[in-house]
Amino acid sequence: MAVSEVGGIIAGRDPLEYVASSPITLFLFQAIFIIGLCQLIHIPLSLMRQPRVIAEVITGILLGPTALGHIPGFTDKCFPASSIPSLTLVANLGVILFLFLVGLEVDIPFIKKNIKTALSVCLINMSLPFGLGAAISVGLYNHYAEPHLKFSTYLVFISVAMCITAFPVLARILTELRLLKERVGTLVLAAGIVNDVIGWMLLALSVTLANSGSGINTLYILLVTVGWGLFVIYPIRWLLVKVILRKDLASGNLSRFSILIIMILVFISSFFTDIIGVHPIFGAFLIGIVVPREHGFVISLTQKIEDMVHIIMIPIYFALAGFNADLSALTDGIDWAYTIALIIVAVVSKVGGGAIAAKWNGLFWRESFTVGILMSCKGIVEIVVLNIGLNAGIITQKVFSMFVLMALVSTFLTTPLTMWVYPRSYREKVQRYARGELDWDGKNFIEPPVKEDNSSGSTALDEIFKINRVLYNVEESSDILSLLKFTELLYGPPPVLAKEPLCNVILLRELTERTADLIGATQTAAEPSDEMIYDDDVRLGLLRKMFEYTHIPFKGEISYYVEQDRLATYWDHAVNRHDFVVYSLPSARVDARLALSLRQRIDSRSEGSACFGMLIADSVKQTRFLKLAVKFSAISEWTNKAIVHLACMAAQNNTARVGSVLVFPNPEIPQKQFDALVEAMSSKCKIECVLTETLSDVGDGLLIAPLVPETVVEFVGSTSAAGVDTLLVTK
C-alpha cells in the first residue's frame, strides 16, 4: 500500500480516487452525496404529499447521464465504473431487506376477510393493463428488444410492469388522506395486497423465462419455486410459531434470539431463490409473509431494522435505478411517442379497470374512480421491477428510461387526483347516506334540533340532551392525568354505577415515514381485536385495567394522523350528535393554526354532527369547583344544551361544586330570552345565572365555556394565566 493511501489527504492523497484495496472512502462520499440530495429534493415534494421514492429516483436521474453526467469528468470522478459494484452490493442487500419488510406488511387475515372483493377488484384491475401492456409490447419489442430475447419473455415482463400497484406507497396515501376506514380504503387496501402478491409471482415467472435456457428448465424452476414457497408457508411457519417463537408468543416480547433466527431465514430463503434462477428478493418476501403478527411482533421487528434500510440502503438502490435511466437518450420522436403512450395506457387502464371492478362491487361512480386512481400508483415496487428487468437483460436502457418516467408520473398524479375526485365534502355525504341520515339528493332524514321561539320567550334548553359516548384523545403519558381528572368529574368517584356514556379513548399516533407506523395504521383499519389493541400499547392496557376498577365503560382505539390533519383525523371518529369529542391539549399548543383548523371544521360540519370540547388542563390539582360561561352572541342553542348537560352530570356526581353561570351580555338578546335561560338553568342544575363582563372572578377549578375560534388564543391565555382549566364547547 502506498504511503499516500495510509496518510490520506495530508500525505497528498485524492479522497475521490477509487482504490480497490480501500473502497470505503469513495463509497462514504457517494452515500453522503446521494442521501443528502435525496433529502433536499424531498422537501418541496413532501409539501405536495408525494412519496419519498420520487425524490430518490429523481436524485439518481440528476446524478446520471441525464443531467450532471454531461459535466466533463463528473461521472469519472464521483461515480467511476469501478466503484459501482460496491454501491450495487449495498443496494441489493437493501432491496432484499426492503422486500422482507413488504412481506411483513401483507396481512393475510385481512385478505381472508375481504377475499371476494379483493380478488374481483385485483383481477379486473390487473387484467386490463396486462392486456394493453401485451399489445404495446409488440411495438416495443420490434423497436427496442435485443435480437436474442424471446418475445414471450418480453411480453410477460412488459405486461407485468404495466399492471403493478405499489402497495407500500398506496397504504401510506390511504393513511395520509384518512381513507383507511372508509369502504374505498378497505377495498383498495385488500385489492392492493393481493395485487402485490400476484405481481411478484408474475415477475418471478418473467425472470424465470429470461434465465432459463429451455422450456424444460423453465418448468423445473417454476416447480422448485412453488415447492420452496409451500415449504416456507407450512413447515417453516410451523417451526417459527410452535418452536422458535413459542416463548416469545407466551410472553409477548420478541427476543434477540428470535430476531437472529428470522434474519438467518431471510438470507437462506434469498440465497435459495437466487441459486435456482429466480431472484433473492422473492425469498425474502416469502419469509416476511410467514412472520406471526401476534403481540405486535411484525411492528417490533420492523422497528429494529427499517431505519438502516430506508435511510441508507434504499436511497442508494433507487438512486442507482435513476442513474441507469438516461432521459437524454430519448432523442427520436418515436421514443417520446412510446413514452407518452406508456403513461396514458398505464394510468387509463388502471383507473378504468379499478373503476369497473369497484362499481361491480356496489360503489358509486365517484368512489369507483377513486379506487381506480389509487390502484394506478406505481411507486417503489415498479422501480424494483424495472431494475430487475434491466439487470436480467429483458429491457434495454432506453425502454427502462421510458418506464421510469411513466412510474414517476403515475405515482405523482395519484394523491392530487384522489383529492380532486374524492373531496372531503363528498366523503361525508356518502357516509351520512350509508348511515341513513339523508337521501342521495341531500334531504335530511334526521329532524334538526328544535329552534327557540323568541316571540314567546321559550327555549329548548329543557329538552333532553343525551351523550352516549365520550371520545378522549391520549398522545403523551402526561395526558392520562387530565383524562382521569375529567372522568372523575363526569362520572364521579369509584365505584361508578352509571353504564353510560361510554368512554372511548383514542390513542393518537403521528404517521411518520417509518414502515412500522404504516403497518400499525393498516392493522387498525382491519378492525383488530381488543386484545391486539391493548397489547400494542401499554398505556391503553393500563387504562383498561383502571377503568375496569372504577366500573366506567371503556373502549380503546389507536388512530394515526399526519400533522396537518391531526384535529380532523380525531374528529372523524365521531358518528352523530350524541358523541362528545373531547380534545385535550396543553395551553401552549393553542395557536393561530389550531384556531384556523377549528374554524374550518366548524364551518364544514353537517346536521347532526357531534359536540366538540377542547379541554385545556394544565393544572395538576383535582377538579372540585365548576363554573359555566354562556355567550349568546357566539354559540348556538345546541351548544347551550351541551354545557348545561355537562354541568348536570357533574352536579349529580357530587364531585364538583357547581357555581354560578357567567352570562356575557349581548344587547341584541331580548330580556325574555335571558329570563328563559335563567329559568332553564335553575330547573336543570339549580344554578344561578349572573351577568358579568370579565373572567376575573372565575377562581380555581374548571370553567366550561363556548368555543369561539376567533378569540380562542386570547381566551385560553387569560384562563391558563389565572390557573383555571377550561373546557371550550361547540358543535
XYZ file of C-alpha atoms in Angstrom:
731
model
C 0.000 0.000 0.000
C 1.383 3.414 -0.963
C 2.269 5.969 1.710
C -0.311 8.413 0.349
C -3.063 5.817 0.852
C -2.140 5.500 4.531
C -1.545 9.187 5.206
C -4.735 10.323 3.455
C -5.153 13.874 2.197
C -2.345 15.075 4.483
C 0.067 12.906 2.514
C -1.396 14.188 -0.757
C -3.995 11.501 -1.485
C -7.007 12.401 -3.652
C -10.024 11.409 -1.477
C -12.218 10.829 -4.558
C -9.783 8.462 -6.220
C -11.106 4.920 -6.221
C -8.705 2.457 -4.600
C -9.670 -1.205 -4.855
C -7.894 -2.063 -1.594
C -9.831 0.682 0.275
C -13.156 1.343 -1.495
C -14.874 2.615 1.646
C -13.593 6.193 1.248
C -15.259 6.850 -2.083
C -18.328 4.870 -1.003
C -18.834 7.136 2.024
C -18.632 10.223 -0.204
C -21.117 8.739 -2.679
C -23.519 7.769 0.127
C -23.365 11.283 1.606
C -23.944 12.811 -1.824
C -26.900 10.561 -2.649
C -28.638 10.701 0.751
C -28.142 14.461 1.122
C -29.506 15.228 -2.348
C -32.483 12.923 -1.727
C -33.369 14.866 1.408
C -33.141 18.230 -0.358
C -35.321 17.150 -3.281
C -37.884 15.554 -0.963
C -38.501 18.799 0.968
C -40.635 20.525 -1.721
C -42.196 17.226 -2.813
C -43.294 16.432 0.756
C -45.328 19.656 0.798
C -47.323 18.148 -2.093
C -47.704 14.844 -0.199
C -45.511 12.961 -2.624
C -43.737 9.728 -1.557
C -40.005 9.757 -0.919
C -39.301 7.295 -3.740
C -39.907 10.088 -6.295
C -37.113 12.165 -4.736
C -34.796 9.147 -4.646
C -35.300 8.288 -8.312
C -35.001 11.950 -9.367
C -31.716 12.062 -7.433
C -30.375 9.183 -9.498
C -31.584 10.767 -12.733
C -29.828 14.044 -11.855
C -26.596 12.246 -10.935
C -26.691 10.104 -14.066
C -26.151 10.800 -17.758
C -29.389 12.810 -17.995
C -28.073 15.851 -16.074
C -24.821 16.021 -14.103
C -23.311 13.292 -16.248
C -22.933 15.886 -19.003
C -20.439 17.810 -16.854
C -16.965 16.804 -18.062
C -15.275 14.473 -15.601
C -18.161 14.362 -13.088
C -19.060 10.695 -13.531
C -15.444 9.501 -13.764
C -14.556 11.417 -10.612
C -17.592 10.907 -8.382
C -19.109 7.697 -9.719
C -16.392 5.791 -11.627
C -17.427 2.477 -13.144
C -15.078 0.561 -10.845
C -16.926 1.859 -7.745
C -20.438 0.896 -8.872
C -20.145 -2.743 -7.653
C -19.716 -1.516 -4.053
C -22.835 0.642 -4.324
C -24.700 -2.190 -6.033
C -23.847 -4.636 -3.231
C -25.256 -2.317 -0.553
C -28.256 -1.503 -2.731
C -29.090 -5.162 -3.389
C -28.821 -6.018 0.303
C -31.150 -3.098 0.948
C -33.746 -4.253 -1.577
C -33.664 -7.782 -0.096
C -34.440 -6.362 3.351
C -36.981 -3.990 1.812
C -38.911 -6.874 0.230
C -38.793 -8.625 3.593
C -40.458 -5.524 5.079
C -43.019 -5.557 2.250
C -43.804 -9.161 3.158
C -44.318 -8.107 6.772
C -46.948 -5.613 5.569
C -49.044 -8.360 3.945
C -51.937 -9.014 6.333
C -53.205 -12.498 5.468
C -56.200 -12.409 7.903
C -57.325 -9.110 6.349
C -57.137 -10.676 2.875
C -59.204 -13.673 4.016
C -61.823 -11.358 5.480
C -62.185 -9.418 2.216
C -61.184 -12.146 -0.232
C -64.195 -11.834 -2.535
C -63.947 -8.108 -3.176
C -60.133 -8.180 -3.116
C -59.913 -10.842 -5.823
C -62.582 -9.288 -8.029
C -61.053 -5.802 -7.940
C -57.495 -7.100 -8.211
C -58.090 -9.419 -11.159
C -60.114 -6.915 -13.191
C -57.697 -4.118 -12.318
C -54.732 -6.245 -13.427
C -56.332 -7.822 -16.488
C -56.963 -4.605 -18.436
C -53.430 -3.134 -18.095
C -51.942 -6.622 -18.591
C -53.765 -6.996 -21.915
C -52.951 -3.482 -23.105
C -49.377 -3.984 -21.948
C -49.175 -7.124 -24.072
C -50.430 -5.126 -27.046
C -47.920 -2.296 -26.643
C -45.104 -4.803 -26.038
C -45.330 -5.803 -29.723
C -44.176 -2.377 -30.860
C -41.574 -2.066 -28.094
C -40.155 -5.491 -28.966
C -39.839 -4.635 -32.648
C -38.113 -1.302 -31.976
C -36.007 -1.857 -28.861
C -35.613 -5.523 -27.856
C -32.337 -7.390 -28.115
C -32.325 -9.899 -31.005
C -31.624 -12.928 -28.795
C -34.580 -12.273 -26.436
C -37.733 -14.344 -26.820
C -40.909 -12.388 -27.442
C -42.831 -14.425 -24.837
C -40.407 -13.324 -22.099
C -40.613 -9.712 -23.256
C -44.423 -9.772 -23.410
C -44.812 -11.163 -19.879
C -42.394 -8.647 -18.379
C -43.908 -5.577 -20.090
C -47.411 -6.705 -19.138
C -46.380 -7.233 -15.513
C -44.713 -3.808 -15.407
C -47.948 -2.218 -16.633
C -50.254 -3.884 -14.087
C -48.136 -3.420 -10.929
C -49.536 -1.464 -7.966
C -47.133 -0.237 -5.276
C -48.764 -1.435 -2.054
C -46.358 0.320 0.393
C -46.931 3.712 -1.259
C -50.643 3.001 -1.675
C -51.112 2.209 2.027
C -49.324 5.411 3.027
C -51.517 7.516 0.711
C -54.660 5.915 2.162
C -53.476 6.707 5.682
C -52.487 10.298 4.936
C -55.825 11.008 3.232
C -57.744 9.340 6.110
C -59.365 6.759 3.816
C -58.348 3.548 5.586
C -61.619 3.016 7.472
C -63.909 4.025 4.622
C -65.199 1.453 2.166
C -62.971 2.891 -0.580
C -59.921 2.421 1.621
C -60.886 -1.090 2.703
C -61.449 -2.164 -0.889
C -58.210 -0.616 -2.163
C -56.147 -1.976 0.722
C -57.362 -5.542 0.262
C -57.012 -5.412 -3.530
C -53.578 -3.784 -3.219
C -52.258 -6.605 -1.039
C -53.495 -9.274 -3.456
C -52.147 -7.263 -6.421
C -48.760 -7.122 -4.702
C -48.603 -10.887 -4.146
C -49.774 -11.770 -7.673
C -47.441 -9.173 -9.176
C -44.385 -10.704 -7.524
C -45.445 -14.147 -8.733
C -45.755 -12.901 -12.317
C -42.412 -11.136 -12.056
C -40.834 -14.377 -10.839
C -42.278 -16.041 -13.927
C -40.797 -13.435 -16.279
C -37.354 -13.639 -14.612
C -37.519 -17.412 -14.808
C -38.301 -17.225 -18.522
C -35.323 -14.906 -19.013
C -32.872 -17.036 -17.020
C -33.855 -20.478 -18.292
C -32.260 -21.828 -21.421
C -35.119 -24.068 -22.475
C -38.750 -24.798 -21.765
C -37.994 -27.796 -19.579
C -35.663 -25.673 -17.428
C -38.421 -23.106 -17.020
C -40.784 -25.825 -15.812
C -38.225 -27.157 -13.331
C -37.532 -23.673 -11.948
C -41.237 -22.975 -11.504
C -41.833 -26.309 -9.757
C -38.896 -25.761 -7.388
C -40.099 -22.217 -6.672
C -43.616 -23.428 -5.850
C -42.168 -26.194 -3.685
C -39.991 -23.746 -1.775
C -42.962 -21.416 -1.271
C -45.041 -24.232 0.209
C -42.101 -25.285 2.392
C -41.817 -21.751 3.784
C -45.561 -21.252 4.294
C -46.153 -24.524 6.130
C -43.115 -26.247 7.767
C -41.065 -23.095 8.384
C -44.044 -21.118 9.667
C -44.964 -24.033 11.947
C -41.367 -24.124 13.198
C -41.451 -20.377 13.905
C -44.764 -20.422 15.769
C -44.521 -23.715 17.659
C -40.806 -23.911 18.451
C -38.664 -20.811 17.859
C -41.171 -18.137 18.906
C -43.131 -20.222 21.416
C -41.755 -18.462 24.499
C -41.946 -15.078 22.826
C -45.598 -15.600 21.910
C -46.327 -16.524 25.523
C -44.503 -13.510 26.971
C -45.489 -11.021 24.272
C -41.899 -9.838 23.719
C -39.729 -10.513 20.681
C -36.313 -11.730 21.860
C -32.952 -11.052 20.245
C -32.519 -14.773 19.511
C -35.818 -14.856 17.607
C -34.766 -11.854 15.529
C -31.474 -13.612 14.757
C -33.276 -16.749 13.562
C -35.719 -14.753 11.418
C -32.915 -12.780 9.736
C -30.962 -16.002 9.056
C -34.106 -17.444 7.454
C -34.383 -14.309 5.286
C -30.848 -14.792 3.966
C -31.275 -18.566 3.496
C -34.507 -18.105 1.564
C -32.989 -15.285 -0.529
C -29.926 -17.426 -1.279
C -32.066 -20.370 -2.348
C -34.345 -18.408 -4.697
C -31.269 -16.792 -6.215
C -29.424 -20.038 -6.972
C -32.479 -21.657 -8.562
C -32.633 -18.792 -11.077
C -35.435 -16.574 -9.792
C -34.239 -13.608 -7.673
C -33.201 -13.247 -3.997
C -35.959 -10.741 -3.233
C -38.664 -13.411 -3.643
C -37.160 -15.493 -0.869
C -37.087 -12.509 1.479
C -40.699 -11.662 0.600
C -41.843 -15.191 1.478
C -40.250 -15.089 4.933
C -41.872 -11.718 5.615
C -45.316 -13.195 4.921
C -44.977 -16.036 7.460
C -43.754 -14.000 10.471
C -46.510 -14.149 13.163
C -48.466 -10.933 13.685
C -49.464 -11.622 17.300
C -48.415 -9.205 20.077
C -47.217 -6.672 17.523
C -44.235 -8.855 16.531
C -44.331 -7.551 12.979
C -44.203 -3.935 14.156
C -41.466 -4.656 16.700
C -39.306 -6.455 14.134
C -39.830 -3.696 11.586
C -38.798 -1.012 14.078
C -35.494 -2.768 14.706
C -34.314 -2.980 11.086
C -36.166 -0.417 8.970
C -34.147 2.739 9.761
C -30.905 1.433 8.323
C -32.749 0.100 5.285
C -34.784 3.205 4.467
C -32.242 5.865 5.419
C -29.121 4.401 3.799
C -29.690 1.352 1.609
C -32.924 2.105 -0.235
C -31.933 5.652 -1.315
C -28.780 4.145 -2.836
C -30.824 1.463 -4.612
C -33.312 3.876 -6.181
C -30.603 6.402 -6.937
C -28.765 3.684 -8.883
C -32.029 2.914 -10.675
C -32.348 6.571 -11.631
C -28.655 6.599 -12.528
C -29.371 3.887 -15.119
C -32.152 5.983 -16.643
C -30.858 8.228 -19.414
C -33.677 10.538 -20.477
C -31.302 12.368 -22.793
C -31.143 9.191 -24.894
C -34.829 9.618 -25.805
C -33.989 11.701 -28.858
C -36.316 10.336 -31.521
C -39.970 11.181 -31.925
C -40.872 7.510 -31.714
C -39.179 7.336 -28.298
C -41.376 10.064 -26.867
C -44.425 8.699 -28.646
C -43.960 5.377 -26.858
C -43.234 7.164 -23.551
C -46.456 9.171 -23.739
C -48.363 6.071 -24.831
C -46.993 4.140 -21.838
C -48.104 6.884 -19.424
C -51.591 7.078 -20.937
C -52.075 3.311 -21.115
C -50.728 2.764 -17.585
C -52.952 5.404 -15.981
C -56.116 4.936 -18.043
C -56.084 1.132 -17.894
C -55.523 1.013 -14.130
C -58.108 3.717 -13.431
C -60.636 2.143 -15.811
C -60.092 -1.397 -14.534
C -60.339 -0.321 -10.908
C -63.445 1.788 -11.546
C -65.258 -1.058 -13.330
C -64.384 -3.538 -10.587
C -65.383 -1.161 -7.779
C -68.696 -0.310 -9.463
C -69.378 -4.022 -9.827
C -68.885 -4.281 -6.048
C -71.576 -1.683 -5.359
C -69.657 1.584 -5.019
C -70.804 4.877 -6.506
C -69.096 6.031 -9.698
C -67.078 8.696 -7.943
C -65.903 6.194 -5.344
C -65.147 3.721 -8.120
C -62.922 6.152 -9.995
C -61.148 6.890 -6.717
C -60.396 3.184 -6.375
C -59.008 3.135 -9.910
C -56.831 6.213 -9.317
C -55.386 4.756 -6.128
C -54.667 1.411 -7.811
C -52.746 3.232 -10.559
C -49.973 4.143 -8.120
C -46.689 2.532 -9.244
C -44.073 3.889 -6.857
C -41.418 1.770 -5.200
C -42.487 -1.629 -6.489
C -42.453 -0.532 -10.134
C -38.862 0.727 -9.863
C -37.776 -2.581 -8.303
C -39.497 -4.495 -11.102
C -37.856 -2.349 -13.800
C -34.429 -2.662 -12.213
C -34.765 -6.445 -12.143
C -35.765 -6.447 -15.808
C -32.792 -4.248 -16.745
C -30.297 -6.385 -14.825
C -31.771 -9.579 -16.309
C -31.334 -8.185 -19.836
C -35.055 -8.218 -20.595
C -35.306 -4.498 -21.363
C -32.737 -2.040 -22.681
C -31.662 1.192 -21.013
C -33.874 3.225 -23.345
C -37.017 1.234 -22.503
C -36.006 1.328 -18.842
C -35.876 5.140 -19.030
C -39.341 5.270 -20.608
C -40.855 3.129 -17.867
C -39.109 5.052 -15.076
C -40.655 8.269 -16.392
C -44.042 6.545 -16.590
C -43.689 5.335 -12.974
C -42.792 8.817 -11.730
C -45.725 10.488 -13.500
C -48.331 7.910 -12.429
C -47.128 7.997 -8.810
C -47.055 11.806 -8.752
C -50.645 12.044 -10.031
C -52.165 9.632 -7.510
C -52.567 11.936 -4.500
C -53.808 15.125 -6.261
C -56.226 13.187 -8.464
C -57.636 11.358 -5.450
C -58.177 14.609 -3.553
C -59.856 16.134 -6.618
C -62.171 13.234 -7.452
C -62.995 12.293 -3.848
C -63.076 15.507 -1.756
C -63.947 15.639 1.906
C -67.444 17.039 1.294
C -68.379 14.121 -0.961
C -66.950 11.586 1.503
C -69.104 12.994 4.322
C -72.177 12.872 2.090
C -71.528 9.199 1.286
C -71.007 8.365 4.960
C -74.244 10.057 6.035
C -76.121 8.381 3.174
C -74.743 4.988 4.235
C -75.905 5.633 7.835
C -79.383 6.508 6.560
C -79.243 10.139 7.712
C -80.110 11.616 4.300
C -81.159 10.604 0.822
C -78.857 10.973 -2.174
C -80.317 14.380 -3.014
C -79.164 15.675 0.374
C -82.511 15.730 2.174
C -82.170 15.060 5.918
C -83.984 12.088 7.437
C -82.984 13.247 10.943
C -85.063 16.007 12.437
C -82.950 19.091 13.207
C -82.739 20.370 16.789
C -85.757 22.374 17.950
C -85.187 26.075 17.474
C -86.214 28.571 20.092
C -89.260 30.774 19.646
C -88.169 34.296 20.527
C -91.691 35.662 20.418
C -92.831 33.619 23.377
C -89.510 33.657 25.192
C -89.366 29.853 25.302
C -86.161 27.893 24.986
C -85.117 24.394 24.001
C -82.744 24.022 26.957
C -85.211 21.875 28.807
C -85.066 19.179 26.134
C -83.118 16.052 26.949
C -79.565 16.211 25.654
C -78.080 12.740 25.726
C -74.376 11.843 25.439
C -73.883 8.191 24.513
C -70.131 8.276 24.009
C -67.277 10.488 25.167
C -64.217 10.445 22.927
C -60.946 11.464 24.578
C -57.510 11.673 22.994
C -54.249 10.459 24.519
C -50.936 11.298 22.842
C -48.435 11.537 25.696
C -48.279 9.767 29.036
C -48.963 13.109 30.725
C -52.410 13.164 29.056
C -53.530 10.293 31.292
C -53.691 12.571 34.354
C -56.042 15.044 32.674
C -58.142 12.098 31.451
C -58.532 10.743 34.986
C -59.456 14.202 36.303
C -62.054 14.665 33.590
C -63.640 11.215 34.020
C -63.911 11.672 37.786
C -65.665 14.982 37.168
C -68.020 13.447 34.619
C -68.679 10.029 36.187
C -67.953 10.604 39.885
C -65.613 8.717 42.235
C -65.391 4.911 42.067
C -67.278 2.701 42.092
C -69.277 4.222 39.216
C -72.788 2.892 38.824
C -73.626 4.559 35.506
C -73.399 2.338 32.428
C -73.092 5.259 30.035
C -71.738 7.259 28.409
C -69.010 5.025 27.008
C -65.528 6.487 27.458
C -63.802 5.892 24.117
C -60.091 6.720 24.446
C -58.349 7.359 21.117
C -54.578 6.964 21.229
C -53.257 9.347 18.569
C -50.007 8.447 16.841
C -48.301 10.548 14.227
C -47.798 8.784 10.902
C -44.102 9.111 10.186
C -42.204 7.659 7.237
C -41.487 4.508 9.234
C -42.825 1.247 7.861
C -43.767 0.236 11.417
C -46.253 3.121 11.542
C -47.650 2.095 8.183
C -48.148 -1.497 9.356
C -49.810 -0.217 12.523
C -52.139 2.028 10.522
C -53.215 -0.792 8.201
C -53.785 -3.077 11.185
C -56.138 -0.541 12.780
C -58.051 -0.367 9.509
C -58.512 -4.138 9.623
C -60.564 -3.840 12.854
C -58.189 -5.707 15.176
C -59.383 -7.439 18.322
C -59.398 -5.606 21.642
C -56.564 -7.790 22.915
C -54.398 -6.872 19.936
C -55.029 -3.171 20.559
C -54.237 -3.333 24.262
C -51.137 -5.449 23.641
C -49.926 -2.930 21.078
C -49.692 -0.056 23.570
C -49.100 -0.407 27.294
C -50.945 2.871 28.009
C -54.231 1.552 26.644
C -53.768 -1.713 28.518
C -53.168 0.208 31.756
C -56.194 2.449 31.166
C -58.414 -0.559 30.547
C -57.451 -2.019 33.940
C -58.018 1.334 35.681
C -61.444 1.796 34.110
C -62.422 -1.767 34.960
C -61.586 -0.959 38.577
C -63.731 2.192 38.558
C -66.539 0.442 36.580
C -66.503 3.130 33.897
C -67.452 1.686 30.473
C -64.294 1.878 28.375
C -63.047 1.223 24.860
C -59.570 1.924 23.478
C -58.583 2.635 19.885
C -55.429 3.645 18.018
C -55.522 6.234 15.242
C -52.714 7.512 13.010
C -52.591 11.067 11.711
C -50.419 13.370 9.646
C -49.512 16.628 11.356
C -51.601 18.926 9.175
C -54.698 16.754 9.747
C -54.291 15.926 13.440
C -57.562 17.533 14.580
C -59.554 16.410 11.538
C -58.395 12.793 11.965
C -59.504 12.775 15.586
C -62.824 14.492 14.841
C -63.582 11.849 12.195
C -64.153 9.261 14.949
C -67.447 10.921 15.900
C -70.570 9.355 14.406
C -73.539 11.537 15.424
C -74.625 14.387 17.699
C -74.778 12.098 20.735
C -70.988 11.774 20.636
C -68.971 14.242 22.693
C -65.479 14.675 21.250
C -63.053 15.961 23.899
C -59.723 17.152 22.513
C -57.237 17.540 25.352
C -54.084 19.574 24.845
C -51.834 21.954 26.822
C -52.413 25.689 26.517
C -49.006 26.095 24.838
C -50.345 24.308 21.748
C -53.303 26.644 21.277
C -52.161 28.926 18.470
C -53.435 30.631 15.341
C -53.004 27.473 13.250
C -55.222 25.491 15.632
C -57.805 28.282 15.609
C -57.897 28.182 11.819
C -58.295 24.395 11.855
C -61.152 24.712 14.338
C -62.882 27.306 12.180
C -62.596 25.081 9.099
C -64.017 22.077 10.941
C -66.878 24.087 12.458
C -67.770 25.647 9.105
C -67.785 22.256 7.363
C -69.919 20.478 9.983
C -73.148 18.862 8.916
C -76.566 18.473 10.534
C -76.448 16.060 13.440
C -72.699 16.500 13.948
C -71.080 15.725 17.274
C -70.480 18.082 20.135
C -66.833 19.118 20.396
C -64.979 20.178 23.512
C -61.402 21.431 23.729
C -60.035 20.684 27.195
C -57.105 22.791 28.419
C -55.971 21.061 31.600
C -52.598 22.434 32.679
C -53.248 22.185 36.408
C -52.406 19.017 38.355
C -54.976 19.819 41.048
C -58.114 17.756 41.355
C -61.175 19.495 39.927
C -63.605 20.314 42.740
C -65.069 23.587 41.518
C -67.004 24.192 38.323
C -68.331 27.320 36.642
C -70.090 27.775 33.320
C -69.956 30.617 30.827
C -72.664 31.325 28.259
C -72.402 33.865 25.460
C -75.470 34.079 23.267
C -73.823 36.090 20.543
C -71.224 33.408 19.813
C -72.840 29.986 20.220
C -75.912 28.131 19.100
C -78.778 26.928 21.247
C -77.443 23.394 20.741
C -74.143 24.282 22.424
C -76.008 25.793 25.375
C -77.716 22.457 25.904
C -74.373 20.650 25.850
C -72.931 22.970 28.509
C -75.980 22.552 30.745
C -75.942 18.766 30.303
C -72.286 18.536 31.344
C -72.987 20.692 34.387
C -75.872 18.411 35.363
C -73.700 15.310 35.143
C -71.012 16.907 37.297
C -73.554 18.129 39.857
C -75.255 14.738 40.106
C -71.913 13.022 40.743
C -71.239 15.339 43.712
C -67.567 15.638 42.840
C -67.635 19.233 41.646
C -69.302 22.186 43.335
C -71.168 23.948 40.552
C -71.110 27.703 40.995
C -72.961 30.447 39.213
C -73.241 30.676 35.424
C -71.400 33.610 33.910
C -73.546 35.150 31.181
C -71.788 37.569 28.869
C -74.410 40.182 27.974
C -75.469 40.919 24.432
C -77.718 43.922 23.742
C -79.367 42.091 20.869
C -80.695 39.321 23.130
C -84.240 40.092 24.327
C -84.886 40.112 28.059
C -87.463 37.344 27.639
C -84.853 35.036 26.149
C -82.454 35.705 29.014
C -85.227 35.050 31.528
C -85.946 31.713 29.767
C -82.285 30.758 30.078
C -82.228 31.614 33.789
C -85.334 29.508 34.371
C -83.984 26.537 32.400
C -80.626 26.571 34.238
C -82.344 26.816 37.586
C -84.661 23.901 36.890
C -81.926 21.751 35.413
C -78.993 22.259 37.796
C -80.200 24.628 40.494
C -77.584 27.099 39.260
C -77.793 30.863 39.463
C -77.096 32.931 36.313
C -75.029 36.060 36.806
C -74.297 38.773 34.250
C -70.588 39.571 34.006
C -68.173 41.431 31.742
C -64.875 39.625 32.577
C -63.477 36.329 33.823
C -61.591 37.874 36.713
C -63.828 36.232 39.311
C -63.712 32.677 37.960
C -61.243 31.379 40.557
C -59.664 27.906 40.658
C -61.302 24.868 39.118
C -62.802 24.115 35.720
C -64.591 26.607 33.513
C -66.939 25.290 30.817
C -67.409 27.935 28.142
C -68.355 28.273 24.474
C -65.606 27.783 21.903
C -65.084 30.798 19.666
C -62.202 30.136 17.212
C -61.602 33.830 16.569
C -60.815 34.523 20.233
C -59.690 31.115 21.471
C -55.978 32.007 21.705
C -56.591 35.072 23.916
C -59.278 33.291 25.964
C -57.074 30.277 26.749
C -54.156 32.584 27.511
C -56.148 34.504 30.112
C -57.596 31.413 31.823
C -54.294 29.493 31.910
C -52.567 32.545 33.385
C -55.183 32.517 36.149
C -54.590 28.806 36.810
C -58.017 27.764 35.551
C -58.636 24.652 33.483
C -61.117 25.224 30.658
C -63.446 23.072 28.594
C -64.486 25.001 25.484
C -67.595 23.533 23.853
C -69.021 23.930 20.366
C -70.994 21.959 17.826
